PDB file of C-alpha atoms in Angstrom:
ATOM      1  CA  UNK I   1       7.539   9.292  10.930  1.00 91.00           C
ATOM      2  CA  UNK I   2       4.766  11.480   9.116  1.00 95.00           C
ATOM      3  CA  UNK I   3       1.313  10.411  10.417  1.00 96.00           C
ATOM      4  CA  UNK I   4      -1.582  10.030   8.397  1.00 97.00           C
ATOM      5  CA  UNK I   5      -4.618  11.055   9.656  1.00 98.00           C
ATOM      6  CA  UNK I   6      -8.361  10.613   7.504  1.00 98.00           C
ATOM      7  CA  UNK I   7     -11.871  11.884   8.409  1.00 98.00           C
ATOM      8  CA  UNK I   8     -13.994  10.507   8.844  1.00 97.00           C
ATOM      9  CA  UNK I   9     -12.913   7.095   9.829  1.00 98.00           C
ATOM     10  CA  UNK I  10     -16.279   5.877   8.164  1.00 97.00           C
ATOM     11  CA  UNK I  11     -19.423   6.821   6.444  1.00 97.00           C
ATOM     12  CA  UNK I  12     -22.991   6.095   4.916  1.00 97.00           C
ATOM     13  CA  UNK I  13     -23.677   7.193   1.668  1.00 96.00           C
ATOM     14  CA  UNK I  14     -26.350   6.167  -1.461  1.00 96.00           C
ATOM     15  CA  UNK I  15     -25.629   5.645  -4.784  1.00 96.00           C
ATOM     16  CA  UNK I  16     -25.611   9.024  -6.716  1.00 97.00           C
ATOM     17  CA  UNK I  17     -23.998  10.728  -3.582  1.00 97.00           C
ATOM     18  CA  UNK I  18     -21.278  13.081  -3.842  1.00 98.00           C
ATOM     19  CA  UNK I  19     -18.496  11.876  -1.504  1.00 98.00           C
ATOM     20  CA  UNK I  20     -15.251  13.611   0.054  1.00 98.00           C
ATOM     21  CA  UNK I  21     -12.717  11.883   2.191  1.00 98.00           C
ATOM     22  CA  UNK I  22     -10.318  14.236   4.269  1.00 98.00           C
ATOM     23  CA  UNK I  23      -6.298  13.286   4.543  1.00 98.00           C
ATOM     24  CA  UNK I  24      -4.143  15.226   7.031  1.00 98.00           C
ATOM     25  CA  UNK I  25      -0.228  15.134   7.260  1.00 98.00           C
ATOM     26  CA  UNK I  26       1.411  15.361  10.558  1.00 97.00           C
ATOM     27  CA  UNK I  27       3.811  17.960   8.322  1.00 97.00           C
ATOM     28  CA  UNK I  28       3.925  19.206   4.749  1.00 97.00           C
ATOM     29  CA  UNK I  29       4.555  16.398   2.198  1.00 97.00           C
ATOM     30  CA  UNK I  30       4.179  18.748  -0.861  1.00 97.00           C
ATOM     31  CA  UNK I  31       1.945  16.317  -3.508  1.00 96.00           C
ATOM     32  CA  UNK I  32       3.109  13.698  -2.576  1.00 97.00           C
ATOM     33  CA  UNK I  33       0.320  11.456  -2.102  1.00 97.00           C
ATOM     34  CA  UNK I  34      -1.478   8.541  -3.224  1.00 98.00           C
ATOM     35  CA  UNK I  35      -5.108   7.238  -2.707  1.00 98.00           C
ATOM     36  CA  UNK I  36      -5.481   3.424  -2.659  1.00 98.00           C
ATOM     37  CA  UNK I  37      -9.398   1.872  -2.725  1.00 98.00           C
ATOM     38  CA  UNK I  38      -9.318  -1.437  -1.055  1.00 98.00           C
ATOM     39  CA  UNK I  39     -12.591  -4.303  -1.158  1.00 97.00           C
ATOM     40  CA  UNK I  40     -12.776  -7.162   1.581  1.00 96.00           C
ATOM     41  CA  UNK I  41     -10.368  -9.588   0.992  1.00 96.00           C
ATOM     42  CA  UNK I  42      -8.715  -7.879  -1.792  1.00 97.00           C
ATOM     43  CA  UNK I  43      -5.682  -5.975  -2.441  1.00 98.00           C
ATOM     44  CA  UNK I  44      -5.473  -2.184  -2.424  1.00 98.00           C
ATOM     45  CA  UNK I  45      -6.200  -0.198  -6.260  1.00 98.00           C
ATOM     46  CA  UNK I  46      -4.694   2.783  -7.091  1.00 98.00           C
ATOM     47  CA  UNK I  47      -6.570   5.526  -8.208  1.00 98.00           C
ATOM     48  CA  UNK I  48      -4.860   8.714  -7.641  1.00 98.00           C
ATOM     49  CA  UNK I  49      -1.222   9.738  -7.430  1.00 97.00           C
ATOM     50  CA  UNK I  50       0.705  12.843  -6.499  1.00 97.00           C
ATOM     51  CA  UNK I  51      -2.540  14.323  -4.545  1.00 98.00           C
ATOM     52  CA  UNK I  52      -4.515  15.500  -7.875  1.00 98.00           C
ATOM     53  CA  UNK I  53      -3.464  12.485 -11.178  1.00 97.00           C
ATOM     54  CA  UNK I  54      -6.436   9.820 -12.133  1.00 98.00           C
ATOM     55  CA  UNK I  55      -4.115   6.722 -12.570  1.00 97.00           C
ATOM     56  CA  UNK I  56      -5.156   5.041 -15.750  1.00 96.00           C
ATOM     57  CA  UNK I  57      -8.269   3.099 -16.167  1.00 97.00           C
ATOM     58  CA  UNK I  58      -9.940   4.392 -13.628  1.00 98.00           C
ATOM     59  CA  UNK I  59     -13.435   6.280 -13.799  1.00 98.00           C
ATOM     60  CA  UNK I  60     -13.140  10.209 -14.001  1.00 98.00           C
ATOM     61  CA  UNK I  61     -15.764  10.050 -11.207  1.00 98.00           C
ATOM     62  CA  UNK I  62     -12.639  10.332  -8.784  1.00 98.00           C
ATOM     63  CA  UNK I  63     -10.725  13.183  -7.698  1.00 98.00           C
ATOM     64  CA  UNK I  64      -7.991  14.501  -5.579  1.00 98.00           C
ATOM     65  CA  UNK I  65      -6.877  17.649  -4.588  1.00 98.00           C
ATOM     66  CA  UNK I  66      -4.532  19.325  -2.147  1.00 98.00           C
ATOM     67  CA  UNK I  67      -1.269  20.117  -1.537  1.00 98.00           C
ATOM     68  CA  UNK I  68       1.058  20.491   1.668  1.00 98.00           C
ATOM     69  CA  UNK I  69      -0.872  19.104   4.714  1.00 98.00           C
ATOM     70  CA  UNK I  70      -4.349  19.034   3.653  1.00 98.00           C
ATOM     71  CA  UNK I  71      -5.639  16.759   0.878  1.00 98.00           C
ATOM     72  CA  UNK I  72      -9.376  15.517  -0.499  1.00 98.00           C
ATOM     73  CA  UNK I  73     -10.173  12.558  -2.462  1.00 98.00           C
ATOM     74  CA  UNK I  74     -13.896  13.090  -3.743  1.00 98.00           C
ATOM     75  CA  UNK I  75     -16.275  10.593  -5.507  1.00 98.00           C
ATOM     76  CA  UNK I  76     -18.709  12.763  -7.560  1.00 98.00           C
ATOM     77  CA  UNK I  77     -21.530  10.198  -7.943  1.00 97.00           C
ATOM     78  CA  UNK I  78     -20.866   7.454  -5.830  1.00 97.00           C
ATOM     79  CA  UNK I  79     -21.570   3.743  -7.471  1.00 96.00           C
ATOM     80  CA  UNK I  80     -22.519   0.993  -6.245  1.00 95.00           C
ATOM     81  CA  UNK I  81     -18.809  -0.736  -7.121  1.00 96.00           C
ATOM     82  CA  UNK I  82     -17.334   2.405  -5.105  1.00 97.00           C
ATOM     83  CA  UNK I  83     -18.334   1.129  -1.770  1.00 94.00           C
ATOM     84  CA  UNK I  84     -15.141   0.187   0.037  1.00 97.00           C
ATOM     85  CA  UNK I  85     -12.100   1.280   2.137  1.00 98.00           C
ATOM     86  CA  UNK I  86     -10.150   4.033   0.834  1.00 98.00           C
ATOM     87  CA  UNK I  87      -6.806   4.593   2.197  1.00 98.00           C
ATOM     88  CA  UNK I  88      -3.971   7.629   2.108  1.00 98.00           C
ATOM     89  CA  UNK I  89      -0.628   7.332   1.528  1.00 98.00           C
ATOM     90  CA  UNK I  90       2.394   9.591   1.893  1.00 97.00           C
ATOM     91  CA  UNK I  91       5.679   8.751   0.425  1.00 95.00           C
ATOM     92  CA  UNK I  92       7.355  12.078   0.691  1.00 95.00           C
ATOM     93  CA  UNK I  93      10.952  12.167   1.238  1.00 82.00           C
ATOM     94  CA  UNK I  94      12.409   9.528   2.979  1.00 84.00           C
ATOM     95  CA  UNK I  95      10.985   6.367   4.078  1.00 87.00           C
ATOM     96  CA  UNK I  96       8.640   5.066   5.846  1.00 92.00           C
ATOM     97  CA  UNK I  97       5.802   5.347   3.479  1.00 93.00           C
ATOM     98  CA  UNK I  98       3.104   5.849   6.000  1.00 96.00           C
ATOM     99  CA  UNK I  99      -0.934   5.385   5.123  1.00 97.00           C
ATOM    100  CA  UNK I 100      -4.101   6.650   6.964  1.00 98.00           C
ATOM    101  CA  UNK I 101      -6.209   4.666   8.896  1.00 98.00           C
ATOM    102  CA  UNK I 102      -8.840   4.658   6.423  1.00 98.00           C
ATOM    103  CA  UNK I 103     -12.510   5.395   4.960  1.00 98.00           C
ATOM    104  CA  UNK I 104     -14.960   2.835   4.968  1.00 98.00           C
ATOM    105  CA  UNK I 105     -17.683   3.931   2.864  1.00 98.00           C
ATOM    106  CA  UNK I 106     -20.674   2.266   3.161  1.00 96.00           C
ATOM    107  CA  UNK I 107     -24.367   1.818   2.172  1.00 90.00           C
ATOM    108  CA  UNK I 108     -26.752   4.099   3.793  1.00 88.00           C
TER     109      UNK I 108
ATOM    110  CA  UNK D   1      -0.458  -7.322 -17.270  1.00 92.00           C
ATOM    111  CA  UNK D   2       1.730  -7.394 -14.791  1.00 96.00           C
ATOM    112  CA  UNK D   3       0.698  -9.893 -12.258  1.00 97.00           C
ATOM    113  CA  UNK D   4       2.727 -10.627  -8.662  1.00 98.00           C
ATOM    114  CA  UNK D   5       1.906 -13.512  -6.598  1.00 98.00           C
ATOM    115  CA  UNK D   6       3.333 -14.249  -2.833  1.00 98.00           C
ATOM    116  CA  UNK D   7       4.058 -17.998  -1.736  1.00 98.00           C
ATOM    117  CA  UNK D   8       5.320 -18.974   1.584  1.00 97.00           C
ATOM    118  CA  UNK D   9       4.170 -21.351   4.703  1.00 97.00           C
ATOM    119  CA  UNK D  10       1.078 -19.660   6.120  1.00 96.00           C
ATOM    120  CA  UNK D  11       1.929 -21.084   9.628  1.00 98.00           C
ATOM    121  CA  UNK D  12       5.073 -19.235  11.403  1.00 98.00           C
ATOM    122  CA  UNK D  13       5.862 -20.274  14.978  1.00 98.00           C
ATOM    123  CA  UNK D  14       6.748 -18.250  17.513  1.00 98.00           C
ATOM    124  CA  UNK D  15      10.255 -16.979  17.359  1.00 97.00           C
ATOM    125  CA  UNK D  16      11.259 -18.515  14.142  1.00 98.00           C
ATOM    126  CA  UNK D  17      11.695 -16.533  10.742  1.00 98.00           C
ATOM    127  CA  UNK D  18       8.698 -15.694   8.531  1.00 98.00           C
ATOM    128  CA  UNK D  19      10.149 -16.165   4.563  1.00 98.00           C
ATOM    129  CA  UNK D  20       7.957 -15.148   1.285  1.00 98.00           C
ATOM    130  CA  UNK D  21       8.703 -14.952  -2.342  1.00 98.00           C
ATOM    131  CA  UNK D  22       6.914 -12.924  -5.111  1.00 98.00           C
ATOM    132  CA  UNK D  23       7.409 -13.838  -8.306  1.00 98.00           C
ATOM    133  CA  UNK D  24       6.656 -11.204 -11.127  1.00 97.00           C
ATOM    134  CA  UNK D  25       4.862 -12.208 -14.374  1.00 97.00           C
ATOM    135  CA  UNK D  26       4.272 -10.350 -17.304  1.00 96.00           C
ATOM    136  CA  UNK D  27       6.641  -7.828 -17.754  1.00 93.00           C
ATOM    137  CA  UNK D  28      10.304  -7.190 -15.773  1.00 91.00           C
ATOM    138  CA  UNK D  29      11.639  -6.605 -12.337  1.00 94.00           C
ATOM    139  CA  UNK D  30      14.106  -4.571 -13.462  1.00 92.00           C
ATOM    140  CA  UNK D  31      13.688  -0.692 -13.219  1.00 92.00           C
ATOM    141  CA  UNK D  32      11.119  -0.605 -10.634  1.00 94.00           C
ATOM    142  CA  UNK D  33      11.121  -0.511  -6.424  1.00 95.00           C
ATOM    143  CA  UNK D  34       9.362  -3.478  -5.422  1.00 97.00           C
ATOM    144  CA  UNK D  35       7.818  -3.614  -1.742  1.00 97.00           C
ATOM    145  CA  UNK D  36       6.051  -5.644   0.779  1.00 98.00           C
ATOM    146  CA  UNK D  37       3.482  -4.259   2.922  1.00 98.00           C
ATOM    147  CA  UNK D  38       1.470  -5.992   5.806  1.00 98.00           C
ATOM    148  CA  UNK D  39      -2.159  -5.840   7.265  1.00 98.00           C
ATOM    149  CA  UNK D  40      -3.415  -7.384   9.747  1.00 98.00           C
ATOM    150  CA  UNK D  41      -7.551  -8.671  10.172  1.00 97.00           C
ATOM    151  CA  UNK D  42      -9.327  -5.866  10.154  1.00 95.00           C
ATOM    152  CA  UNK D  43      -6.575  -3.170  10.608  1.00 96.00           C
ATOM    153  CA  UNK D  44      -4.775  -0.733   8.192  1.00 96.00           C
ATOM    154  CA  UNK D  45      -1.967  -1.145   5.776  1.00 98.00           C
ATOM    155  CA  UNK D  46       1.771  -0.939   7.422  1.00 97.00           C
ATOM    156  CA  UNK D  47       4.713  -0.512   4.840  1.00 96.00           C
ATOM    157  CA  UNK D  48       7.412  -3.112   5.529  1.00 97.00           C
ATOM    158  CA  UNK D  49      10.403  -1.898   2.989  1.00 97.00           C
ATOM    159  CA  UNK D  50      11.259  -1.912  -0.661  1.00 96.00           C
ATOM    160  CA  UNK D  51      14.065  -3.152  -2.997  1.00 97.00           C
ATOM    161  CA  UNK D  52      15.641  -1.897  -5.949  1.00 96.00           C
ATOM    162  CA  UNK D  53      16.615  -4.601  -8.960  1.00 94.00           C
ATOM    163  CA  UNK D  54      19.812  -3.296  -8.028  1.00 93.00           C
ATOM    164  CA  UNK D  55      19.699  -4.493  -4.499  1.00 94.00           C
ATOM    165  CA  UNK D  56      19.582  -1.142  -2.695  1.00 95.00           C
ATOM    166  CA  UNK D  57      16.881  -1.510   0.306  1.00 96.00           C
ATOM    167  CA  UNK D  58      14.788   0.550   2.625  1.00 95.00           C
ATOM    168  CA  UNK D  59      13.053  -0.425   5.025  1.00 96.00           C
ATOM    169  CA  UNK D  60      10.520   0.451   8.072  1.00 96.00           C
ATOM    170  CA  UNK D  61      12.653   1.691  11.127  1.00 94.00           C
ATOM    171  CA  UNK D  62      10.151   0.309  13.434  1.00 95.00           C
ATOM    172  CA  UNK D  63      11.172  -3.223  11.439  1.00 97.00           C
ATOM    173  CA  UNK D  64      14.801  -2.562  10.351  1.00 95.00           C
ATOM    174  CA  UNK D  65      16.396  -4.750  13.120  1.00 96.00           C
ATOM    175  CA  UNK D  66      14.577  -7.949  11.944  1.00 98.00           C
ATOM    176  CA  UNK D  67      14.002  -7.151   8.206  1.00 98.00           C
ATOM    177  CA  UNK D  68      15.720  -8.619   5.333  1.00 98.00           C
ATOM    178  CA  UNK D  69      14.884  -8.288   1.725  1.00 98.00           C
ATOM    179  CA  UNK D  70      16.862  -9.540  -1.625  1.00 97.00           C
ATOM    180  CA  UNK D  71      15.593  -9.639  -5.194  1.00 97.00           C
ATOM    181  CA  UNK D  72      16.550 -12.321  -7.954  1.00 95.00           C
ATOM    182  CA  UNK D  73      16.410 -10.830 -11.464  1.00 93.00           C
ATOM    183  CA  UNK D  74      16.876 -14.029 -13.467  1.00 93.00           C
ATOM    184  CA  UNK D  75      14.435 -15.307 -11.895  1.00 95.00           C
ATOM    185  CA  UNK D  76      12.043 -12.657 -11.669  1.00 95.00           C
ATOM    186  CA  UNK D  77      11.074 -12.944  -7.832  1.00 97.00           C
ATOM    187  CA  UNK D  78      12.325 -10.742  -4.725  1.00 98.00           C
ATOM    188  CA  UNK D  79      12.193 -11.895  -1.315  1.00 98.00           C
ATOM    189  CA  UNK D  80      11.267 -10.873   2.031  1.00 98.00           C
ATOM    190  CA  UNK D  81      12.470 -12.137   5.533  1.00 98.00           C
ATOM    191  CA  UNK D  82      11.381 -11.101   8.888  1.00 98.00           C
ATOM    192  CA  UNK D  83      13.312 -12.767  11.625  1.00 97.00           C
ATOM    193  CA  UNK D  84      12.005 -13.541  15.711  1.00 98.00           C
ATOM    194  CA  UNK D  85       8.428 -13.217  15.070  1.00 98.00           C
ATOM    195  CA  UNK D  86       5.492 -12.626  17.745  1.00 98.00           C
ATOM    196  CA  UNK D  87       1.541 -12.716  17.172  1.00 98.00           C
ATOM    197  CA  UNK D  88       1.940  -9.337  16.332  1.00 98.00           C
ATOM    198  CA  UNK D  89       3.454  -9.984  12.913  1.00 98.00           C
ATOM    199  CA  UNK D  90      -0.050 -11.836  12.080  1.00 98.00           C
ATOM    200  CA  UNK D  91      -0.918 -10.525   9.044  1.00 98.00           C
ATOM    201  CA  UNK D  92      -1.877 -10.483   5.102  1.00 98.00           C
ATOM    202  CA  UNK D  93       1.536  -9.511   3.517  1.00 98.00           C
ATOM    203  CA  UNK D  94       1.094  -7.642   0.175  1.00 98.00           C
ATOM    204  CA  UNK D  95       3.652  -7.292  -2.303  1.00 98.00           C
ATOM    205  CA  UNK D  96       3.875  -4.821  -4.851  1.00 98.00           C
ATOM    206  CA  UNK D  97       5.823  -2.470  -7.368  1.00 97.00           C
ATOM    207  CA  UNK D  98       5.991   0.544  -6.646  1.00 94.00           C
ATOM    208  CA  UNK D  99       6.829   2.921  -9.407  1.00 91.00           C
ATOM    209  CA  UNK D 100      10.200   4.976  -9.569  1.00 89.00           C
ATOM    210  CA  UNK D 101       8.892   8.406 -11.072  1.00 84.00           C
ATOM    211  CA  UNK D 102       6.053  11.213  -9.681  1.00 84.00           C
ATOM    212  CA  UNK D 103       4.943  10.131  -5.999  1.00 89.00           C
ATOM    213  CA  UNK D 104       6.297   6.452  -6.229  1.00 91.00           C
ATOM    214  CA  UNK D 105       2.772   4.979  -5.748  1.00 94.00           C
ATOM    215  CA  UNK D 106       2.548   1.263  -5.697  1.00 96.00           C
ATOM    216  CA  UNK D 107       0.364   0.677  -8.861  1.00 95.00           C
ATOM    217  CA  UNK D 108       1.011  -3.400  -9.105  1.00 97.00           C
ATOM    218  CA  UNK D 109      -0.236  -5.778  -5.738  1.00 98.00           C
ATOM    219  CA  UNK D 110      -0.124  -9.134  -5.232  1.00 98.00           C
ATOM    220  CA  UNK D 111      -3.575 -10.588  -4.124  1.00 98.00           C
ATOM    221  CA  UNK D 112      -2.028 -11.280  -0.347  1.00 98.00           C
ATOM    222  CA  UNK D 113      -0.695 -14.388   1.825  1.00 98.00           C
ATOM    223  CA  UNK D 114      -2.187 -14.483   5.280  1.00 98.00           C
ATOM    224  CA  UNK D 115       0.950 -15.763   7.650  1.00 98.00           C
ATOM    225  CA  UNK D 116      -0.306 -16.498  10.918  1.00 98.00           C
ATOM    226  CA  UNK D 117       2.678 -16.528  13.850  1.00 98.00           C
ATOM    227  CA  UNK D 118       1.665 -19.498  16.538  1.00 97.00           C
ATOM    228  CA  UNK D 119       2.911 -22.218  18.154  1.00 96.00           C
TER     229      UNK D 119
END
């Protein structure tokens, strides 16, 4: 299986804060990967798909970038609605679709 | 708007098989992968396996021996099974569609059933 590591596991931030989120593959996975935002008791959002696309409706604050084994998903003023978990996902080639741990970003 | 909601018994004993249906509302099941994923309390997301509306599956090797999905286009629902549960399997199962085209992200989720595996 490809492993999906993130850094950092968590973090403190304020609101206007610029905000980058690390994603590591165990081996290259080309673009392919998505970035999920998840709130207590809630199910996962998209937001971004293959490594760099804003899925629709949500804010251009977010971005992603990478390609191969290294990949960033930054929040460019962060908002108070942004604090969550953020989580990685692969789905390159063949199955299983593995995720990160993820990012819990959190009020400083 | 699509919408996708999980039902199922909440309470799984030991052993036994652990069975939830999502039914899809809003637009259709065909054309589209649709998966379940798992997370247990305060852990990360595991993907379980998908299904095609044509009936084509794949699923998590670590879960392959005791996984077993089906879909039912005329009625709009897919189903998961997951046979000779443990505690481990404790968890809020998710399930989603998860797009054909680009990266197949999962851009659809059902809000989550908590099944909880005890005697």
């Amino acid at each position: 299986d490809i492993q999906m590591t993130q850094s950092p596991s968590s973090l403190s931030a304020s609101v206007g804060d610029r905000v980058t989120i690390t994603c590591r593959a165990s081996q290259s996975i080309d673009n392919y990967l998505n970035w999920y935002q998840q709130k207590p008791g809630k199910a996962p959002k998209l937001l971004i798909y293959a490594a760099s696309s804003l899925q629709s409706g949500v804010p251009s604050r977010f971005s992603g970038s990478g390609y191969g084994t290294d990949f960033t998903l930054t929040i460019s003023s962060l908002q108070p609605e942004d604090f969550a978990t953020y989580y990685c996902q692969q789905t390159y080639n063949t199955p299983p679709w593995t995720f990160g741990q993820g990012t819990k970003v959190e009020l400083k | 708007q699509v919408q996708l909601q999980e039902s199922g018994p909440g309470l799984v004993k030991p052993s036994e098989t652990l069975s939830l249906t999502c039914t899809v509302s809003g637009g259709s099941i065909s054309g589209f992968y649709w998966s379940w994923i798992r997370q247990p309390a305060g852990k990360g997301l595991e993907w379980i396996g998908r299904i095609y509306t044509s009936g084509s599956t794949n699923y998590n090797p670590s879960l392959k021996s005791r996984v077993t999905m089906s879909v039912d286009t005329s009625k709009n629902q897919f189903s998961l099974e997951l046979n000779s549960v443990t505690a481990a399997d404790t968890a809020v199962y998710y399930c989603a569609r998860q797009l054909t085209a680009t990266t197949q992200p999962i851009d659809y989720w059902g809000q989550g059933t908590l099944v909880t595996v005890s005697s």
